[in-house]
């Protein structure tokens, strides 16, 4: 079955950086579009960044220019480099495949990794 294990979160001051990793198994990783999502307390999960199977990337407006998504197909791993972190980036971060209508289509998630940005 699909397993997604996120890591790399932590507590960081505003302006700092973190690098998240997500190890995937049980899926045809190299042919799938992958994404990072986040969910802040009391808010709905939102899409943060997408990396296509061919390496193309796209970002949500709030993180453009600060976050970089990448993937290593040899390791079945997707990364999120987060720079210039802001308190509003505080959330649980999750990786998963990306598909149109993901909020309704995806019903299985990993445990996520918590990112807390202090002001």
Tab-separated table of C-alpha atoms in Angstrom:
chain	number	residue	atom	x	y	z
A	1	UNK	CA	0.000	0.000	0.000
A	2	UNK	CA	1.001	3.630	-0.367
A	3	UNK	CA	3.160	4.939	2.441
A	4	UNK	CA	4.298	8.542	2.799
A	5	UNK	CA	6.718	9.529	5.554
A	6	UNK	CA	7.355	13.236	6.027
A	7	UNK	CA	10.258	14.592	8.087
A	8	UNK	CA	12.343	17.692	8.652
A	9	UNK	CA	9.899	19.941	10.461
A	10	UNK	CA	10.675	21.861	13.612
A	11	UNK	CA	10.656	25.178	15.394
A	12	UNK	CA	12.394	28.046	13.637
A	13	UNK	CA	12.485	31.809	13.990
A	14	UNK	CA	10.973	34.041	11.331
A	15	UNK	CA	13.416	34.459	8.480
A	16	UNK	CA	14.897	31.021	9.009
A	17	UNK	CA	14.949	27.952	6.785
A	18	UNK	CA	13.902	24.317	6.903
A	19	UNK	CA	14.137	21.449	4.438
A	20	UNK	CA	11.336	18.922	4.453
A	21	UNK	CA	11.641	15.420	3.030
A	22	UNK	CA	9.002	12.895	2.074
A	23	UNK	CA	9.840	9.259	1.407
A	24	UNK	CA	7.230	7.482	-0.691
A	25	UNK	CA	6.653	3.777	-1.211
A	26	UNK	CA	3.985	1.557	-2.706
A	27	UNK	CA	3.423	3.879	-5.665
A	28	UNK	CA	4.826	4.411	-9.138
A	29	UNK	CA	6.633	7.474	-7.846
A	30	UNK	CA	8.613	8.397	-10.948
A	31	UNK	CA	5.517	8.787	-13.132
A	32	UNK	CA	3.401	10.662	-10.633
A	33	UNK	CA	3.005	14.366	-10.053
A	34	UNK	CA	3.782	15.039	-6.400
A	35	UNK	CA	2.946	17.927	-4.126
A	36	UNK	CA	3.363	19.396	-0.703
A	37	UNK	CA	0.290	20.490	1.202
A	38	UNK	CA	-0.154	22.154	4.574
A	39	UNK	CA	-2.835	22.532	7.187
A	40	UNK	CA	-2.744	25.256	9.794
A	41	UNK	CA	-4.742	24.964	13.018
A	42	UNK	CA	-8.410	25.630	12.375
A	43	UNK	CA	-7.937	25.888	8.620
A	44	UNK	CA	-8.467	23.618	5.649
A	45	UNK	CA	-5.575	21.801	4.037
A	46	UNK	CA	-4.099	23.808	1.189
A	47	UNK	CA	-1.810	23.107	-1.733
A	48	UNK	CA	1.682	24.556	-1.374
A	49	UNK	CA	3.745	23.343	-4.331
A	50	UNK	CA	3.694	20.791	-7.149
A	51	UNK	CA	6.512	18.970	-8.907
A	52	UNK	CA	5.553	17.143	-12.060
A	53	UNK	CA	6.857	13.766	-13.084
A	54	UNK	CA	9.135	15.597	-15.528
A	55	UNK	CA	10.362	18.054	-12.938
A	56	UNK	CA	8.232	21.085	-13.726
A	57	UNK	CA	7.196	23.064	-10.660
A	58	UNK	CA	4.474	25.437	-9.566
A	59	UNK	CA	3.774	27.225	-6.303
A	60	UNK	CA	0.962	28.788	-4.375
A	61	UNK	CA	1.200	32.563	-4.318
A	62	UNK	CA	2.013	32.852	-0.576
A	63	UNK	CA	5.212	30.798	-0.967
A	64	UNK	CA	6.461	31.878	-4.393
A	65	UNK	CA	10.066	32.984	-4.294
A	66	UNK	CA	10.604	31.469	-0.820
A	67	UNK	CA	9.931	27.725	-1.212
A	68	UNK	CA	11.489	25.284	-3.675
A	69	UNK	CA	10.064	21.833	-4.381
A	70	UNK	CA	12.215	19.099	-5.897
A	71	UNK	CA	12.266	15.340	-6.292
A	72	UNK	CA	14.748	12.482	-6.477
A	73	UNK	CA	13.170	9.614	-8.376
A	74	UNK	CA	16.060	7.284	-7.534
A	75	UNK	CA	15.190	7.703	-3.850
A	76	UNK	CA	11.407	8.012	-4.239
A	77	UNK	CA	11.696	11.230	-2.271
A	78	UNK	CA	10.266	14.711	-2.660
A	79	UNK	CA	11.729	17.736	-0.904
A	80	UNK	CA	10.568	21.193	0.108
A	81	UNK	CA	13.216	23.812	0.799
A	82	UNK	CA	11.620	26.610	2.778
A	83	UNK	CA	13.461	29.910	3.142
A	84	UNK	CA	12.486	33.275	4.629
A	85	UNK	CA	9.906	31.541	6.777
A	86	UNK	CA	7.053	33.585	8.210
A	87	UNK	CA	4.782	32.915	11.207
A	88	UNK	CA	1.922	32.339	8.764
A	89	UNK	CA	3.832	29.320	7.396
A	90	UNK	CA	3.156	27.536	10.689
A	91	UNK	CA	1.277	24.320	9.869
A	92	UNK	CA	1.496	20.580	9.496
A	93	UNK	CA	3.073	19.806	6.127
A	94	UNK	CA	2.130	16.737	4.110
A	95	UNK	CA	3.236	15.290	0.797
A	96	UNK	CA	1.089	13.286	-1.550
A	97	UNK	CA	0.407	12.795	-5.190
A	98	UNK	CA	-1.108	15.732	-7.008
A	99	UNK	CA	-4.316	15.314	-8.944
A	100	UNK	CA	-6.998	17.728	-10.047
A	101	UNK	CA	-9.673	17.758	-7.373
A	102	UNK	CA	-7.171	16.461	-4.829
A	103	UNK	CA	-9.186	17.615	-1.820
A	104	UNK	CA	-11.926	15.160	-2.732
A	105	UNK	CA	-9.823	12.518	-4.492
A	106	UNK	CA	-7.159	11.896	-1.844
A	107	UNK	CA	-8.328	10.158	1.294
A	108	UNK	CA	-5.071	8.751	2.643
A	109	UNK	CA	-2.363	10.929	4.148
A	110	UNK	CA	0.874	10.436	6.047
A	111	UNK	CA	1.431	11.710	9.545
A	112	UNK	CA	2.841	14.996	8.325
A	113	UNK	CA	5.639	17.047	9.823
A	114	UNK	CA	5.015	20.074	12.003
A	115	UNK	CA	6.548	23.416	11.151
A	116	UNK	CA	6.352	26.213	13.711
A	117	UNK	CA	7.685	29.663	12.883
A	118	UNK	CA	8.073	32.056	15.790
A	119	UNK	CA	7.978	35.809	15.369
